[in-house]
mmCIF file of C-alpha atoms in Angstrom:
data_model
loop_
_atom_site.group_PDB
_atom_site.id
_atom_site.type_symbol
_atom_site.label_atom_id
_atom_site.label_comp_id
_atom_site.label_asym_id
_atom_site.label_seq_id
_atom_site.Cartn_x
_atom_site.Cartn_y
_atom_site.Cartn_z
ATOM 1 C CA MET K 1 11.592 70.116 -26.306
ATOM 2 C CA ALA K 2 12.714 67.645 -23.899
ATOM 3 C CA VAL K 3 14.893 64.527 -22.852
ATOM 4 C CA TYR K 4 13.026 61.377 -22.267
ATOM 5 C CA GLN K 5 15.040 58.345 -20.749
ATOM 6 C CA SER K 6 14.145 54.892 -20.367
ATOM 7 C CA LEU K 7 15.738 52.064 -18.389
ATOM 8 C CA THR K 8 15.055 48.598 -18.720
ATOM 9 C CA LEU K 9 16.352 45.311 -16.946
ATOM 10 C CA SER K 10 15.748 42.028 -18.201
ATOM 11 C CA GLN K 11 16.625 38.351 -17.593
ATOM 12 C CA ILE K 12 17.574 36.617 -20.583
ATOM 13 C CA SER K 13 19.254 33.354 -19.491
ATOM 14 C CA GLN K 14 19.636 31.218 -16.528
ATOM 15 C CA ASN K 15 22.595 28.791 -15.480
ATOM 16 C CA ILE K 16 21.195 26.237 -12.740
ATOM 17 C CA GLN K 17 24.599 24.674 -12.104
ATOM 18 C CA ASP K 18 26.169 28.049 -11.294
ATOM 19 C CA ASN K 19 23.377 29.608 -9.827
ATOM 20 C CA THR K 20 23.616 32.831 -12.186
ATOM 21 C CA PRO K 21 21.238 34.276 -14.720
ATOM 22 C CA GLN K 22 22.261 36.848 -17.231
ATOM 23 C CA VAL K 23 20.638 40.162 -17.200
ATOM 24 C CA ARG K 24 20.420 42.949 -19.924
ATOM 25 C CA ILE K 25 20.780 46.502 -19.037
ATOM 26 C CA LEU K 26 19.241 48.866 -21.744
ATOM 27 C CA TRP K 27 19.524 52.591 -20.943
ATOM 28 C CA GLU K 28 18.302 54.874 -23.706
ATOM 29 C CA SER K 29 17.797 58.653 -24.052
ATOM 30 C CA THR K 30 15.170 60.337 -26.712
ATOM 31 C CA GLN K 31 15.710 64.091 -27.276
ATOM 32 C CA THR K 32 12.825 66.105 -28.913
ATOM 33 C CA GLY K 33 12.430 69.278 -30.200
ATOM 34 C CA ALA K 34 15.493 71.661 -30.049
ATOM 35 C CA SER K 35 16.848 69.755 -26.936
ATOM 36 C CA HIS K 36 20.399 68.233 -27.704
ATOM 37 C CA ASN K 37 24.047 68.161 -26.846
ATOM 38 C CA ASP K 38 26.602 67.218 -29.169
ATOM 39 C CA ASN K 39 29.324 67.344 -26.970
ATOM 40 C CA SER K 40 30.678 64.152 -25.510
ATOM 41 C CA ARG K 41 29.947 63.742 -21.962
ATOM 42 C CA THR K 42 30.288 61.080 -19.124
ATOM 43 C CA ALA K 43 27.282 59.380 -17.667
ATOM 44 C CA TYR K 44 27.157 57.094 -14.449
ATOM 45 C CA TYR K 45 25.313 53.916 -13.454
ATOM 46 C CA ASP K 46 25.357 52.042 -10.419
ATOM 47 C CA VAL K 47 24.497 48.476 -10.034
ATOM 48 C CA SER K 48 23.687 46.720 -6.875
ATOM 49 C CA ILE K 49 23.177 42.914 -6.724
ATOM 50 C CA ASN K 50 21.121 41.115 -3.887
ATOM 51 C CA ASP K 51 20.851 44.276 -2.014
ATOM 52 C CA GLY K 52 24.756 44.601 -1.606
ATOM 53 C CA GLN K 53 27.145 47.617 -2.121
ATOM 54 C CA ALA K 54 26.561 49.158 -5.344
ATOM 55 C CA THR K 55 29.438 49.177 -7.905
ATOM 56 C CA GLN K 56 29.697 52.314 -10.530
ATOM 57 C CA TYR K 57 30.439 52.447 -13.797
ATOM 58 C CA SER K 58 30.748 55.230 -16.571
ATOM 59 C CA VAL K 59 30.020 55.577 -19.921
ATOM 60 C CA SER K 60 30.335 58.645 -22.509
ATOM 61 C CA TYR K 61 27.558 59.983 -24.650
ATOM 62 C CA THR K 62 26.048 62.687 -26.871
ATOM 63 C CA LEU K 63 22.542 63.799 -26.982
ATOM 64 C CA PRO K 64 22.014 64.614 -30.672
ATOM 65 C CA GLN K 65 18.825 66.500 -31.679
ATOM 66 C CA GLY K 66 15.774 64.579 -32.506
ATOM 67 C CA THR K 67 17.297 61.150 -31.926
ATOM 68 C CA THR K 68 16.976 58.169 -29.504
ATOM 69 C CA GLU K 69 20.367 57.300 -28.316
ATOM 70 C CA THR K 70 21.476 54.200 -26.630
ATOM 71 C CA ILE K 71 23.432 55.082 -23.398
ATOM 72 C CA VAL K 72 24.111 51.589 -22.268
ATOM 73 C CA ASP K 73 23.176 48.289 -23.676
ATOM 74 C CA THR K 74 25.183 45.431 -21.760
ATOM 75 C CA THR K 75 24.620 42.287 -20.502
ATOM 76 C CA ILE K 76 25.975 40.955 -17.062
ATOM 77 C CA THR K 77 26.095 37.498 -15.032
ATOM 78 C CA VAL K 78 24.332 38.044 -11.636
ATOM 79 C CA PRO K 79 25.069 35.565 -8.905
ATOM 80 C CA HIS K 80 22.317 34.569 -6.864
ATOM 81 C CA ARG K 81 21.924 34.028 -3.293
ATOM 82 C CA ASN K 82 22.781 30.421 -2.060
ATOM 83 C CA ASP K 83 18.743 29.771 -1.892
ATOM 84 C CA GLY K 84 18.538 30.494 -5.539
ATOM 85 C CA THR K 85 17.079 33.813 -5.112
ATOM 86 C CA GLY K 86 18.228 37.495 -6.449
ATOM 87 C CA THR K 87 17.703 40.748 -7.243
ATOM 88 C CA ILE K 88 19.493 43.686 -9.325
ATOM 89 C CA THR K 89 18.884 47.478 -8.962
ATOM 90 C CA VAL K 90 20.334 49.782 -11.443
ATOM 91 C CA ASN K 91 20.316 53.612 -10.938
ATOM 92 C CA THR K 92 21.463 56.036 -13.727
ATOM 93 C CA TRP K 93 22.672 59.763 -13.510
ATOM 94 C CA MET K 94 23.730 61.893 -16.026
ATOM 95 C CA ASP K 95 23.952 66.029 -16.456
ATOM 96 C CA THR K 96 22.715 66.959 -19.832
ATOM 97 C CA ARG K 97 24.088 70.520 -19.531
ATOM 98 C CA ILE K 98 21.039 71.372 -21.404
ATOM 99 C CA SER K 99 17.446 72.582 -20.110
ATOM 100 C CA ALA K 100 16.689 68.858 -19.051
ATOM 101 C CA GLY K 101 19.319 69.291 -16.381
ATOM 102 C CA VAL K 102 20.292 66.166 -14.439
ATOM 103 C CA VAL K 103 18.321 63.241 -15.517
ATOM 104 C CA GLU K 104 18.321 60.159 -13.159
ATOM 105 C CA LYS K 105 16.383 56.616 -13.405
ATOM 106 C CA SER K 106 16.089 53.507 -11.206
ATOM 107 C CA GLN K 107 15.013 50.335 -11.751
ATOM 108 C CA THR K 108 14.942 46.966 -9.779
ATOM 109 C CA LEU K 109 14.481 43.262 -11.060
ATOM 110 C CA THR K 110 13.581 40.360 -8.911
ATOM 111 C CA LEU K 111 15.193 37.491 -10.893
ATOM 112 C CA SER K 112 13.581 33.986 -11.080
ATOM 113 C CA THR K 113 14.339 31.794 -8.337
ATOM 114 C CA ILE K 114 17.031 28.884 -9.508
ATOM 115 C CA PRO K 115 16.090 25.833 -7.627
ATOM 116 C CA ARG K 116 19.034 24.826 -5.612
ATOM 117 C CA ALA K 117 19.176 22.404 -2.451
ATOM 118 C CA THR K 118 17.393 19.248 -3.206
ATOM 119 C CA THR K 119 14.341 18.121 -1.166
ATOM 120 C CA PRO K 120 14.223 14.406 -0.974
ATOM 121 C CA VAL K 121 11.168 12.295 -1.211
ATOM 122 C CA ILE K 122 10.746 9.872 1.346
ATOM 123 C CA ALA K 123 7.621 7.292 1.681
ATOM 124 C CA PRO K 124 6.592 6.264 5.147
ATOM 125 C CA LEU K 125 8.962 3.898 6.761
ATOM 126 C CA VAL K 126 8.854 0.795 8.813
ATOM 127 C CA MET K 127 11.653 0.209 11.434
ATOM 128 C CA GLY K 128 13.736 -3.069 10.273
ATOM 129 C CA GLN K 129 12.526 -3.057 6.650
ATOM 130 C CA GLU K 130 14.007 -1.426 3.592
ATOM 131 C CA GLY K 131 12.939 2.163 2.422
ATOM 132 C CA THR K 132 13.811 4.158 -0.477
ATOM 133 C CA ILE K 133 15.022 8.210 -0.350
ATOM 134 C CA LYS K 134 14.411 9.563 -4.018
ATOM 135 C CA LEU K 135 16.232 12.692 -5.077
ATOM 136 C CA ASP K 136 15.657 14.838 -8.089
ATOM 137 C CA PRO K 137 18.489 17.439 -8.072
ATOM 138 C CA ALA K 138 18.121 20.665 -10.129
ATOM 139 C CA SER K 139 21.517 19.895 -12.014
ATOM 140 C CA ASN K 140 23.057 16.377 -12.858
ATOM 141 C CA ASN K 141 26.329 17.709 -11.191
ATOM 142 C CA PHE K 142 24.855 17.879 -7.713
ATOM 143 C CA THR K 143 25.608 15.393 -4.932
ATOM 144 C CA HIS K 144 24.007 14.878 -1.603
ATOM 145 C CA THR K 145 24.686 14.110 1.956
ATOM 146 C CA ILE K 146 21.702 12.246 3.765
ATOM 147 C CA THR K 147 21.670 12.395 7.646
ATOM 148 C CA TYR K 148 18.888 11.533 9.915
ATOM 149 C CA ASN K 149 17.892 12.277 13.501
ATOM 150 C CA PHE K 150 15.253 10.536 15.630
ATOM 151 C CA GLY K 151 14.541 11.459 19.337
ATOM 152 C CA ILE K 152 17.899 12.648 21.157
ATOM 153 C CA GLN K 153 20.045 9.726 20.841
ATOM 154 C CA TYR K 154 19.458 8.352 17.428
ATOM 155 C CA HIS K 155 21.277 10.009 14.664
ATOM 156 C CA GLY K 156 23.647 9.233 11.694
ATOM 157 C CA THR K 157 24.579 9.602 8.127
ATOM 158 C CA ILE K 158 23.054 7.486 5.470
ATOM 159 C CA ALA K 159 25.248 8.935 2.349
ATOM 160 C CA THR K 160 28.045 10.968 1.808
ATOM 161 C CA LYS K 161 28.080 13.329 -1.356
ATOM 162 C CA THR K 162 26.477 10.551 -3.302
ATOM 163 C CA ALA K 163 25.232 11.003 -6.872
ATOM 164 C CA GLU K 164 22.825 8.019 -6.699
ATOM 165 C CA ARG K 165 19.397 9.466 -7.363
ATOM 166 C CA SER K 166 17.605 6.578 -5.269
ATOM 167 C CA ILE K 167 18.976 5.642 -1.976
ATOM 168 C CA LYS K 168 18.172 2.382 -0.065
ATOM 169 C CA TRP K 169 18.311 2.355 3.796
ATOM 170 C CA THR K 170 16.789 0.265 6.449
ATOM 171 C CA PRO K 171 15.978 2.043 9.706
ATOM 172 C CA PRO K 172 17.117 -0.104 12.703
ATOM 173 C CA LYS K 173 14.630 -1.778 14.890
ATOM 174 C CA SER K 174 16.158 -0.271 17.696
ATOM 175 C CA LEU K 175 14.609 3.197 16.927
ATOM 176 C CA ALA K 176 11.613 1.802 18.736
ATOM 177 C CA ASN K 177 13.328 2.959 22.082
ATOM 178 C CA VAL K 178 12.255 6.493 21.368
ATOM 179 C CA LEU K 179 8.656 5.335 20.877
ATOM 180 C CA THR K 180 7.836 3.745 24.152
ATOM 181 C CA SER K 181 4.077 4.795 24.081
ATOM 182 C CA ALA K 182 3.486 4.912 20.515
ATOM 183 C CA GLU K 183 3.631 2.722 17.510
ATOM 184 C CA ALA K 184 4.565 5.509 14.944
ATOM 185 C CA GLY K 185 6.207 8.628 15.023
ATOM 186 C CA LYS K 186 8.066 11.336 12.920
ATOM 187 C CA ILE K 187 11.922 11.023 11.700
ATOM 188 C CA HIS K 188 13.763 13.764 10.377
ATOM 189 C CA PHE K 189 16.291 13.889 7.633
ATOM 190 C CA ARG K 190 18.479 16.597 6.414
ATOM 191 C CA CYS K 191 19.718 16.279 2.575
ATOM 192 C CA THR K 192 22.788 18.815 1.830
ATOM 193 C CA THR K 193 23.298 19.570 -1.760
ATOM 194 C CA TYR K 194 27.046 20.008 -3.164
ATOM 195 C CA ASN K 195 28.381 21.332 -6.302
ATOM 196 C CA GLY K 196 31.808 19.719 -6.472
ATOM 197 C CA ASP K 197 33.073 21.020 -2.969
ATOM 198 C CA THR K 198 30.624 24.242 -2.995
ATOM 199 C CA LEU K 199 27.946 23.758 -0.524
ATOM 200 C CA ILE K 200 24.572 24.711 -2.461
ATOM 201 C CA GLY K 201 22.299 24.315 0.673
ATOM 202 C CA SER K 202 20.333 21.935 2.786
ATOM 203 C CA THR K 203 16.615 20.920 3.292
ATOM 204 C CA ASP K 204 14.809 19.331 6.001
ATOM 205 C CA VAL K 205 12.132 16.791 5.603
ATOM 206 C CA GLY K 206 9.994 14.301 7.627
ATOM 207 C CA THR K 207 8.295 11.175 7.481
ATOM 208 C CA LYS K 208 6.245 8.694 9.149
ATOM 209 C CA ILE K 209 7.953 5.699 10.790
ATOM 210 C CA THR K 210 6.364 2.721 12.487
ATOM 211 C CA VAL K 211 7.923 0.176 15.010
ATOM 212 C CA SER K 212 8.503 -3.123 13.336
ATOM 213 C CA PRO K 213 5.611 -5.424 13.434
ATOM 214 C CA ASP K 214 7.539 -8.177 15.146
ATOM 215 C CA THR K 215 8.433 -5.667 17.992
ATOM 216 C CA VAL K 216 5.764 -7.048 20.657
ATOM 217 C CA PRO K 217 5.812 -7.665 24.029
ATOM 218 C CA THR K 218 6.510 -11.123 25.684
ATOM 219 C CA VAL K 219 4.216 -13.596 27.635
ATOM 220 C CA SER K 220 4.813 -16.991 29.423
ATOM 221 C CA VAL K 221 2.000 -18.596 31.590
ATOM 222 C CA SER K 222 1.981 -21.514 33.933
ATOM 223 C CA LEU K 223 -1.060 -22.796 34.903
ATOM 224 C CA SER K 224 -1.775 -24.901 38.109
ATOM 225 C CA ASP K 225 -4.639 -26.483 40.186
ATOM 226 C CA ALA K 226 -5.022 -24.695 43.340
ATOM 227 C CA ALA K 227 -7.322 -27.251 44.559
ATOM 228 C CA GLY K 228 -5.121 -30.020 44.031
ATOM 229 C CA TYR K 229 -7.147 -32.334 41.982
ATOM 230 C CA LYS K 230 -5.169 -32.265 38.665
ATOM 231 C CA ASN K 231 -2.144 -34.404 39.521
ATOM 232 C CA THR K 232 -4.561 -37.199 40.616
ATOM 233 C CA TYR K 233 -7.556 -36.955 38.850
ATOM 234 C CA GLY K 234 -6.759 -34.255 35.862
ATOM 235 C CA TRP K 235 -8.675 -30.986 35.681
ATOM 236 C CA VAL K 236 -12.010 -31.685 37.356
ATOM 237 C CA GLN K 237 -15.270 -29.966 36.522
ATOM 238 C CA ASN K 238 -16.358 -27.605 39.630
ATOM 239 C CA LYS K 239 -13.565 -28.827 41.783
ATOM 240 C CA SER K 240 -10.109 -27.635 40.302
ATOM 241 C CA ARG K 241 -9.129 -24.163 40.626
ATOM 242 C CA VAL K 242 -7.210 -22.902 38.007
ATOM 243 C CA LYS K 243 -4.259 -20.570 39.047
ATOM 244 C CA ALA K 244 -2.090 -18.573 36.691
ATOM 245 C CA SER K 245 1.326 -17.661 36.976
ATOM 246 C CA ILE K 246 2.115 -15.031 34.173
ATOM 247 C CA THR K 247 5.300 -13.362 33.292
ATOM 248 C CA ALA K 248 5.273 -10.566 30.755
ATOM 249 C CA ALA K 249 7.356 -7.776 29.577
ATOM 250 C CA GLY K 250 7.742 -5.063 27.141
ATOM 251 C CA VAL K 251 10.131 -4.778 24.648
ATOM 252 C CA MET K 252 12.481 -1.853 23.634
ATOM 253 C CA GLY K 253 11.195 0.489 26.232
ATOM 254 C CA SER K 254 7.422 -0.425 26.417
ATOM 255 C CA LYS K 255 5.780 -1.225 29.506
ATOM 256 C CA ILE K 256 2.931 -3.924 30.135
ATOM 257 C CA ILE K 257 -0.288 -1.944 31.036
ATOM 258 C CA ASP K 258 -2.924 -4.542 30.737
ATOM 259 C CA THR K 259 -3.525 -8.183 31.294
ATOM 260 C CA VAL K 260 -6.662 -10.226 30.330
ATOM 261 C CA MET K 261 -7.451 -13.668 31.087
ATOM 262 C CA THR K 262 -10.460 -15.612 29.641
ATOM 263 C CA VAL K 263 -11.543 -19.132 30.586
ATOM 264 C CA ASN K 264 -13.944 -20.705 28.084
ATOM 265 C CA GLY K 265 -14.293 -17.159 26.648
ATOM 266 C CA LYS K 266 -15.242 -15.453 30.120
ATOM 267 C CA VAL K 267 -13.264 -12.824 31.457
ATOM 268 C CA VAL K 268 -11.636 -13.774 34.865
ATOM 269 C CA ASP K 269 -9.307 -12.460 37.426
ATOM 270 C CA ALA K 270 -5.970 -13.309 36.126
ATOM 271 C CA ASN K 271 -4.683 -13.203 39.875
ATOM 272 C CA ALA K 272 -7.208 -15.411 41.263
ATOM 273 C CA GLU K 273 -8.038 -18.953 41.738
ATOM 274 C CA ASN K 274 -10.817 -19.516 38.921
ATOM 275 C CA SER K 275 -13.269 -22.164 39.015
ATOM 276 C CA LEU K 276 -13.963 -24.601 35.873
ATOM 277 C CA PRO K 277 -17.886 -24.907 35.790
ATOM 278 C CA ASP K 278 -17.703 -26.502 32.376
ATOM 279 C CA SER K 279 -16.457 -29.785 31.208
ATOM 280 C CA GLY K 280 -14.717 -30.820 27.765
ATOM 281 C CA ASN K 281 -12.018 -28.918 25.709
ATOM 282 C CA ILE K 282 -11.788 -25.778 27.696
ATOM 283 C CA PRO K 283 -9.755 -22.867 26.123
ATOM 284 C CA VAL K 284 -7.847 -20.610 28.318
ATOM 285 C CA LYS K 285 -6.146 -17.476 26.890
ATOM 286 C CA VAL K 286 -4.181 -14.699 28.275
ATOM 287 C CA VAL K 287 -3.626 -11.467 26.483
ATOM 288 C CA VAL K 288 -1.211 -8.895 27.448
ATOM 289 C CA THR K 289 -1.096 -5.311 26.102
ATOM 290 C CA ASP K 290 2.123 -2.785 26.110
ATOM 291 C CA SER K 291 2.300 0.729 26.236
ATOM 292 C CA ARG K 292 2.550 0.746 22.247
ATOM 293 C CA LYS K 293 -0.679 -1.114 22.421
ATOM 294 C CA ARG K 294 0.688 -4.124 20.945
ATOM 295 C CA THR K 295 -0.296 -7.316 22.443
ATOM 296 C CA ALA K 296 1.262 -10.930 23.002
ATOM 297 C CA THR K 297 -1.160 -13.955 23.447
ATOM 298 C CA TYR K 298 -0.843 -17.150 25.315
ATOM 299 C CA SER K 299 -3.382 -19.737 24.798
ATOM 300 C CA THR K 300 -3.955 -23.611 25.542
ATOM 301 C CA ASN K 301 -6.921 -26.127 26.132
ATOM 302 C CA LEU K 302 -7.631 -27.777 29.444
ATOM 303 C CA SER K 303 -9.293 -31.096 28.963
ATOM 304 C CA VAL K 304 -11.876 -30.909 31.988
ATOM 305 C CA PHE K 305 -13.456 -34.030 33.396
ATOM 306 C CA ALA K 306 -17.072 -34.209 34.020
ATOM 307 C CA TYR K 307 -18.004 -34.186 37.595
ATOM 308 C CA THR K 308 -21.505 -33.623 39.732
ATOM 309 C CA THR K 309 -21.795 -34.224 43.472
ATOM 310 C CA PRO K 310 -23.682 -37.578 44.316
ATOM 311 C CA VAL K 311 -27.590 -37.560 44.250
ATOM 312 C CA ILE K 312 -29.641 -40.334 45.833
ATOM 313 C CA ASN K 313 -33.025 -41.036 43.981
ATOM 314 C CA ASN K 314 -35.783 -43.515 44.585
ATOM 315 C CA LEU K 315 -34.715 -43.859 48.106
ATOM 316 C CA ALA K 316 -37.200 -46.906 49.823
ATOM 317 C CA TYR K 317 -36.918 -49.632 52.473
ATOM 318 C CA VAL K 318 -39.060 -52.637 53.716
ATOM 319 C CA ARG K 319 -38.835 -54.835 56.723
ATOM 320 C CA GLY K 320 -37.988 -58.588 56.589
ATOM 321 C CA SER K 321 -35.438 -61.027 57.148
ATOM 322 C CA TYR K 322 -32.262 -61.979 55.610
ATOM 323 C CA THR K 323 -31.095 -65.567 56.030
ATOM 324 C CA LYS K 324 -28.805 -67.723 53.682
ATOM 325 C CA SER K 325 -28.294 -65.160 51.359
ATOM 326 C CA ALA K 326 -32.167 -64.837 50.815
ATOM 327 C CA TRP K 327 -34.341 -62.310 51.474
ATOM 328 C CA THR K 328 -37.840 -62.502 52.737
ATOM 329 C CA GLU K 329 -40.005 -59.481 53.393
ATOM 330 C CA ASN K 330 -42.013 -59.673 56.918
ATOM 331 C CA PRO K 331 -43.453 -56.458 58.315
ATOM 332 C CA SER K 332 -42.147 -57.700 61.559
ATOM 333 C CA GLY K 333 -38.754 -58.990 60.345
ATOM 334 C CA ALA K 334 -35.826 -57.592 62.303
ATOM 335 C CA ASP K 335 -33.974 -56.440 59.047
ATOM 336 C CA ILE K 336 -34.200 -53.413 56.808
ATOM 337 C CA LYS K 337 -33.774 -53.500 53.034
ATOM 338 C CA ILE K 338 -32.995 -50.069 51.575
ATOM 339 C CA THR K 339 -32.811 -49.486 47.726
ATOM 340 C CA PHE K 340 -31.913 -46.134 46.046
ATOM 341 C CA THR K 341 -30.389 -45.095 42.828
ATOM 342 C CA LEU K 342 -27.209 -43.020 43.125
ATOM 343 C CA ALA K 343 -26.684 -40.747 40.257
ATOM 344 C CA MET K 344 -23.147 -38.910 39.562
ATOM 345 C CA ALA K 345 -20.400 -38.032 37.160
ATOM 346 C CA LEU K 346 -16.976 -39.132 38.234
ATOM 347 C CA SER K 347 -13.716 -37.833 36.813
ATOM 348 C CA ALA K 348 -12.622 -40.327 33.881
ATOM 349 C CA ASN K 349 -14.149 -43.152 36.351
ATOM 350 C CA ARG K 350 -10.980 -42.467 38.708
ATOM 351 C CA ALA K 351 -12.913 -41.759 41.971
ATOM 352 C CA ASN K 352 -13.762 -44.077 45.008
ATOM 353 C CA LEU K 353 -17.342 -44.288 46.325
ATOM 354 C CA THR K 354 -17.969 -45.033 49.847
ATOM 355 C CA VAL K 355 -21.819 -45.242 51.295
ATOM 356 C CA SER K 356 -22.392 -45.525 54.959
ATOM 357 C CA LEU K 357 -25.593 -45.808 56.902
ATOM 358 C CA ASP K 358 -25.587 -43.750 60.339
ATOM 359 C CA GLY K 359 -21.723 -44.620 59.940
ATOM 360 C CA VAL K 360 -22.346 -48.320 60.711
ATOM 361 C CA ALA K 361 -22.515 -50.150 57.506
ATOM 362 C CA LYS K 362 -20.254 -49.185 54.557
ATOM 363 C CA GLN K 363 -20.010 -50.489 51.137
ATOM 364 C CA THR K 364 -17.441 -48.831 48.466
ATOM 365 C CA VAL K 365 -18.295 -48.515 45.064
ATOM 366 C CA THR K 366 -15.244 -48.355 42.947
ATOM 367 C CA ASN K 367 -14.933 -47.016 39.304
ATOM 368 C CA GLN K 368 -18.403 -46.246 38.783
ATOM 369 C CA SER K 369 -19.416 -43.065 36.437
ATOM 370 C CA ALA K 370 -23.171 -42.786 37.028
ATOM 371 C CA GLY K 371 -26.008 -44.753 38.244
ATOM 372 C CA ALA K 372 -24.209 -46.759 41.326
ATOM 373 C CA LYS K 373 -26.962 -48.509 43.037
ATOM 374 C CA THR K 374 -26.854 -50.598 46.529
#
């Protein structure tokens, strides 16, 4: 003894390229008992797409007794939003002119999202080295424009409306000027998707980018002997004093933040005059570090000649007489014979040695490396 109505919305297909699905609208009315109206009348339904303004349609109907009648059974194409989302809302209205009176129904369907703007896949990049931008669009007809930006001053277009699915790109080394205090940062890309001349949408992605491995500071070093021995004798143990003149610079905006100098593996003051306590092949190294924590190294070896201060050992003296180049011991003699052993290490046998007694008697020993005796 009543009128029952149903309203069903169902998505039956999807067109990715056109960004549209097809939706079936099914409106049915069932009359039970004595309820019926065999006269032809007009019913109305409104369709609103993506929450927009509704469009009204009309349809003729009758309500025969004890039947289920299809009032509307139609399929429409629904344009999605640019981001691939979409909704459809249908409202129905009819005046049955029987005891059921006015019957209204409303139904909203959220449509399946259609993938639109392509999101690129970009592995971490290295400045100066070729990288790959991979694209997997929702439609084979889509093309893409790829742009990048890094910091304020670096931006550009990598590809314009390309149909390629794998784009090769080498980020310039000059991007390092943005990263003056870091080895790596994040670079941003925008992928704009088109279907012909129709804009589909844009996506933004970022990936890690690292300063080129060869973007390192520079260093040059000049070593001199502040004690002045080197030009005459070479580097001399315990005598020469190493003075370093260091010229170092950052690159592409970096600054030198640390300088470490070592002599024979020991850290010394790079601004001081440093002694050479060891002889032999002595390594000297200077390492500079810039604000990216990148380093540059200068290294060399100094050939250091052994040297020790002369030492007198086994000193002895006796009285006697010295005549005709002959020596005769005599406790009452007028002469004194002095003997001793002189031990020392000379720089490559290139030193002169003078021995004197109270500044009177002198003897010069030349080119002796050790064990001089007089």
